[in-house]
């Protein structure tokens, strides 16, 4: 996923205004302090010389502090515009959905297509998973299902920590053997729908971690035959 750290208009406007003002203040304070020191050298009265020198020295010290503060502020990362950040996350989200909607072998190089959005390995529910395995999972998904429709239900973005959480409804038609934790389910031709939640951790422009919650049981209930081997394990009517 691509993360864009763009600057909002308010932050830009503030920077354009405050930078020249601060620069003028630094020059003014430095000039005043330097002039005070020179004036102290020329004065003949010891008391006036000391007072003027102290004032000039303080002004010079203050100018140095302003320069340091300006340098520290300039070195900090500029604030992220919430609107620009959310727009970037939506673009990432769209790219991921498009990647999973298409069979991997429609890409000239499936592994490279996934590598544009995922780290290798990527951590899925805490397990380091080679990208080749992720591609195989996508391939198995398209062997088992076709006509994929992803409906976004909700989205939570936390740009500062690189987190994107989405909940969605996935609808597809069961057209091939489906490998599940309860065994392989042959094609039924049924259209099944299930809910999913993905919490993605993004570093740079790629997904590095994913926490996945998928409602596989509900999908199994929808495709299980009344007299099939899965029915005793699932129970309930076919929906």
CSV table of C-alpha atoms in Angstrom, one decimal:
chain,number,residue,atom,x,y,z
A,1,UNK,CA,0.0,0.0,0.0
A,2,UNK,CA,1.1,3.5,-0.7
A,3,UNK,CA,1.2,6.0,2.1
A,4,UNK,CA,1.3,9.6,1.2
A,5,UNK,CA,2.3,12.1,3.8
A,6,UNK,CA,0.9,15.3,2.3
A,7,UNK,CA,0.5,18.7,3.9
A,8,UNK,CA,-2.9,20.3,4.4
A,9,UNK,CA,-3.7,23.8,3.3
A,10,UNK,CA,-3.9,25.1,6.8
A,11,UNK,CA,-0.5,23.8,7.8
A,12,UNK,CA,1.0,25.2,4.6
A,13,UNK,CA,-0.5,28.6,5.1
A,14,UNK,CA,0.7,28.7,8.7
A,15,UNK,CA,4.3,27.8,7.5
A,16,UNK,CA,4.3,30.4,4.8
A,17,UNK,CA,3.3,33.1,7.3
A,18,UNK,CA,5.3,32.2,10.4
A,19,UNK,CA,8.6,31.5,8.7
A,20,UNK,CA,9.2,35.0,7.3
A,21,UNK,CA,8.0,36.6,10.6
A,22,UNK,CA,10.4,34.5,12.6
A,23,UNK,CA,13.3,35.2,10.2
A,24,UNK,CA,12.6,39.0,10.5
A,25,UNK,CA,12.5,38.7,14.3
A,26,UNK,CA,15.8,36.8,14.4
A,27,UNK,CA,17.5,39.5,12.2
A,28,UNK,CA,16.0,42.3,14.3
A,29,UNK,CA,17.1,40.8,17.6
A,30,UNK,CA,20.6,39.9,16.3
A,31,UNK,CA,21.0,43.4,14.9
A,32,UNK,CA,19.9,45.1,18.1
A,33,UNK,CA,22.1,42.9,20.3
A,34,UNK,CA,25.2,43.4,18.1
A,35,UNK,CA,24.5,47.2,18.0
A,36,UNK,CA,24.2,47.2,21.8
A,37,UNK,CA,27.6,45.5,22.2
A,38,UNK,CA,29.2,48.0,19.9
A,39,UNK,CA,27.6,50.9,21.7
A,40,UNK,CA,28.8,49.5,25.1
A,41,UNK,CA,32.4,49.6,23.8
A,42,UNK,CA,32.1,53.2,22.8
A,43,UNK,CA,30.5,54.5,26.0
A,44,UNK,CA,32.8,56.1,28.6
A,45,UNK,CA,30.6,55.7,31.7
A,46,UNK,CA,31.2,52.3,33.3
A,47,UNK,CA,27.7,51.9,34.5
A,48,UNK,CA,26.1,52.7,31.1
A,49,UNK,CA,28.7,50.5,29.4
A,50,UNK,CA,27.9,47.5,31.6
A,51,UNK,CA,24.1,48.0,31.2
A,52,UNK,CA,24.3,48.4,27.5
A,53,UNK,CA,26.6,45.4,27.1
A,54,UNK,CA,24.4,43.2,29.2
A,55,UNK,CA,21.3,44.1,27.2
A,56,UNK,CA,23.2,43.6,23.9
A,57,UNK,CA,24.5,40.2,25.1
A,58,UNK,CA,21.0,39.1,26.1
A,59,UNK,CA,19.6,40.1,22.8
A,60,UNK,CA,22.4,38.2,21.0
A,61,UNK,CA,21.7,35.1,23.2
A,62,UNK,CA,18.0,35.4,22.5
A,63,UNK,CA,18.7,35.6,18.7
A,64,UNK,CA,20.8,32.4,19.0
A,65,UNK,CA,17.9,30.6,20.8
A,66,UNK,CA,15.5,31.7,18.1
A,67,UNK,CA,17.9,30.3,15.4
A,68,UNK,CA,18.1,27.0,17.3
A,69,UNK,CA,14.3,26.8,17.8
A,70,UNK,CA,13.8,27.6,14.1
A,71,UNK,CA,16.2,24.8,13.1
A,72,UNK,CA,14.5,22.3,15.4
A,73,UNK,CA,11.1,23.1,14.1
A,74,UNK,CA,12.2,22.9,10.5
A,75,UNK,CA,13.7,19.4,11.1
A,76,UNK,CA,10.4,18.0,12.4
A,77,UNK,CA,8.1,16.1,10.0
A,78,UNK,CA,5.4,18.3,8.6
A,79,UNK,CA,1.9,17.6,9.9
A,80,UNK,CA,-0.2,15.1,7.9
A,81,UNK,CA,-3.4,16.5,6.4
A,82,UNK,CA,-6.3,14.2,7.5
A,83,UNK,CA,-8.1,14.7,4.3
A,84,UNK,CA,-5.1,14.0,2.1
A,85,UNK,CA,-4.1,11.0,4.4
A,86,UNK,CA,-7.6,9.5,4.1
A,87,UNK,CA,-7.6,10.0,0.3
A,88,UNK,CA,-4.3,8.1,0.1
A,89,UNK,CA,-5.6,5.2,2.3
A,90,UNK,CA,-8.7,4.9,0.1
A,91,UNK,CA,-6.4,4.6,-2.9
A,92,UNK,CA,-4.5,1.8,-1.2
A,93,UNK,CA,-7.6,0.1,-0.2
A,94,UNK,CA,-8.9,0.2,-3.8
A,95,UNK,CA,-5.7,-1.3,-5.1
A,96,UNK,CA,-5.9,-4.1,-2.7
A,97,UNK,CA,-9.5,-4.9,-3.6
A,98,UNK,CA,-8.7,-4.9,-7.3
A,99,UNK,CA,-5.7,-7.1,-6.7
A,100,UNK,CA,-7.8,-9.8,-4.9
A,101,UNK,CA,-10.8,-9.5,-7.3
A,102,UNK,CA,-8.6,-10.7,-10.2
A,103,UNK,CA,-7.1,-14.2,-10.6
A,104,UNK,CA,-3.4,-13.9,-9.9
A,105,UNK,CA,-2.5,-15.5,-13.2
A,106,UNK,CA,-4.1,-12.7,-15.1
A,107,UNK,CA,-1.0,-10.7,-14.2
A,108,UNK,CA,2.1,-11.2,-16.3
A,109,UNK,CA,4.0,-11.8,-13.0
A,110,UNK,CA,1.7,-12.6,-10.1
A,111,UNK,CA,4.4,-12.4,-7.5
A,112,UNK,CA,5.5,-9.0,-8.6
A,113,UNK,CA,2.0,-7.7,-8.6
A,114,UNK,CA,1.5,-8.8,-5.0
A,115,UNK,CA,5.0,-7.5,-4.1
A,116,UNK,CA,3.9,-4.0,-5.1
A,117,UNK,CA,1.5,-4.0,-2.1
A,118,UNK,CA,2.8,-6.5,0.4
A,119,UNK,CA,6.1,-7.0,2.2
A,120,UNK,CA,7.8,-10.4,1.8
A,121,UNK,CA,7.2,-12.0,4.2
A,122,UNK,CA,4.0,-10.5,5.4
A,123,UNK,CA,2.8,-11.3,8.9
A,124,UNK,CA,-0.8,-12.7,8.8
A,125,UNK,CA,-2.3,-13.2,12.3
A,126,UNK,CA,1.2,-13.1,13.7
A,127,UNK,CA,2.7,-15.7,11.3
A,128,UNK,CA,5.4,-14.7,8.9
A,129,UNK,CA,4.0,-15.8,5.5
A,130,UNK,CA,6.0,-15.8,2.3
A,131,UNK,CA,4.5,-13.8,-0.5
A,132,UNK,CA,4.5,-17.0,-2.7
A,133,UNK,CA,2.0,-18.5,-0.2
A,134,UNK,CA,-0.2,-15.3,-0.3
A,135,UNK,CA,-0.3,-15.7,-4.1
A,136,UNK,CA,-1.3,-19.3,-3.7
A,137,UNK,CA,-4.1,-18.4,-1.4
A,138,UNK,CA,-5.4,-15.9,-3.9
A,139,UNK,CA,-5.1,-18.5,-6.6
A,140,UNK,CA,-7.1,-21.0,-4.5
A,141,UNK,CA,-9.7,-18.3,-3.8
A,142,UNK,CA,-10.4,-17.9,-7.5
A,143,UNK,CA,-10.4,-21.6,-8.1
A,144,UNK,CA,-13.2,-21.9,-5.6
A,145,UNK,CA,-15.1,-18.7,-6.3
A,146,UNK,CA,-16.0,-16.4,-9.1
A,147,UNK,CA,-17.9,-13.1,-9.6
A,148,UNK,CA,-16.4,-11.5,-6.5
A,149,UNK,CA,-18.1,-8.4,-5.1
A,150,UNK,CA,-16.6,-6.5,-2.1
A,151,UNK,CA,-18.8,-4.1,-0.3
A,152,UNK,CA,-17.0,-1.8,2.2
A,153,UNK,CA,-18.9,-1.4,5.4
A,154,UNK,CA,-16.6,0.7,7.5
A,155,UNK,CA,-13.1,2.1,7.6
A,156,UNK,CA,-10.9,3.3,10.4
A,157,UNK,CA,-7.6,5.1,9.6
A,158,UNK,CA,-4.8,5.9,12.0
A,159,UNK,CA,-2.1,7.4,9.7
A,160,UNK,CA,0.3,8.2,12.5
A,161,UNK,CA,0.8,4.6,13.3
A,162,UNK,CA,0.2,3.2,9.8
A,163,UNK,CA,-3.0,1.4,10.6
A,164,UNK,CA,-5.9,0.8,8.3
A,165,UNK,CA,-8.9,-1.2,9.5
A,166,UNK,CA,-11.7,-2.2,7.2
A,167,UNK,CA,-14.9,-4.2,7.5
A,168,UNK,CA,-16.5,-5.5,4.4
A,169,UNK,CA,-19.0,-8.0,2.9
A,170,UNK,CA,-17.7,-10.4,0.3
A,171,UNK,CA,-20.1,-12.1,-2.1
A,172,UNK,CA,-19.1,-14.7,-4.6
A,173,UNK,CA,-20.3,-17.8,-6.5
A,174,UNK,CA,-19.0,-21.2,-5.4
A,175,UNK,CA,-17.7,-22.7,-8.7
A,176,UNK,CA,-14.8,-25.0,-7.7
A,177,UNK,CA,-13.3,-27.1,-4.9
A,178,UNK,CA,-13.0,-25.0,-1.7
A,179,UNK,CA,-10.3,-26.0,0.8
A,180,UNK,CA,-11.5,-25.3,4.3
A,181,UNK,CA,-10.5,-26.2,7.9
A,182,UNK,CA,-13.4,-28.8,7.8
A,183,UNK,CA,-12.3,-30.4,4.5
A,184,UNK,CA,-12.7,-29.7,0.8
A,185,UNK,CA,-16.1,-28.6,-0.4
A,186,UNK,CA,-16.9,-29.4,-4.1
A,187,UNK,CA,-18.5,-26.7,-6.2
A,188,UNK,CA,-22.2,-26.1,-5.5
A,189,UNK,CA,-22.9,-23.1,-7.8
A,190,UNK,CA,-24.4,-21.2,-4.9
A,191,UNK,CA,-23.8,-17.6,-4.2
A,192,UNK,CA,-22.4,-17.1,-0.7
A,193,UNK,CA,-21.8,-14.0,1.4
A,194,UNK,CA,-19.6,-13.5,4.4
A,195,UNK,CA,-18.3,-10.7,6.6
A,196,UNK,CA,-14.6,-9.9,7.0
A,197,UNK,CA,-12.4,-7.6,9.0
A,198,UNK,CA,-8.8,-6.7,8.1
A,199,UNK,CA,-6.5,-4.6,10.2
A,200,UNK,CA,-3.5,-3.7,8.1
A,201,UNK,CA,-0.1,-2.3,9.3
A,202,UNK,CA,1.6,-0.3,6.6
A,203,UNK,CA,5.2,0.7,6.5
A,204,UNK,CA,6.4,2.8,3.6
A,205,UNK,CA,4.3,1.7,0.7
A,206,UNK,CA,3.6,-1.9,1.6
A,207,UNK,CA,1.4,-4.0,4.0
A,208,UNK,CA,3.7,-5.6,6.6
A,209,UNK,CA,1.1,-7.0,9.0
A,210,UNK,CA,-2.5,-8.2,8.7
A,211,UNK,CA,-4.9,-9.3,11.4
A,212,UNK,CA,-7.7,-11.1,9.6
A,213,UNK,CA,-11.1,-12.1,10.9
A,214,UNK,CA,-13.3,-14.0,8.4
A,215,UNK,CA,-16.7,-15.5,8.8
A,216,UNK,CA,-15.9,-18.8,7.1
A,217,UNK,CA,-18.5,-20.7,9.2
A,218,UNK,CA,-21.3,-18.7,7.7
A,219,UNK,CA,-20.1,-19.3,4.2
A,220,UNK,CA,-19.9,-23.0,4.9
A,221,UNK,CA,-23.4,-23.1,6.1
A,222,UNK,CA,-24.6,-21.5,2.9
A,223,UNK,CA,-22.9,-24.1,0.6
A,224,UNK,CA,-23.3,-27.3,2.7
A,225,UNK,CA,-25.6,-29.9,1.2
A,226,UNK,CA,-28.4,-31.2,3.4
A,227,UNK,CA,-27.0,-34.8,3.2
A,228,UNK,CA,-23.3,-33.9,2.7
A,229,UNK,CA,-20.4,-34.7,5.1
A,230,UNK,CA,-20.3,-31.2,6.5
A,231,UNK,CA,-23.9,-31.0,7.6
A,232,UNK,CA,-23.5,-32.9,10.9
A,233,UNK,CA,-20.6,-30.5,11.8
A,234,UNK,CA,-22.5,-27.4,10.8
A,235,UNK,CA,-26.0,-28.0,11.9
A,236,UNK,CA,-28.9,-25.7,11.1
A,237,UNK,CA,-30.7,-25.2,7.8
A,238,UNK,CA,-29.1,-24.4,4.5
A,239,UNK,CA,-29.4,-20.7,3.8
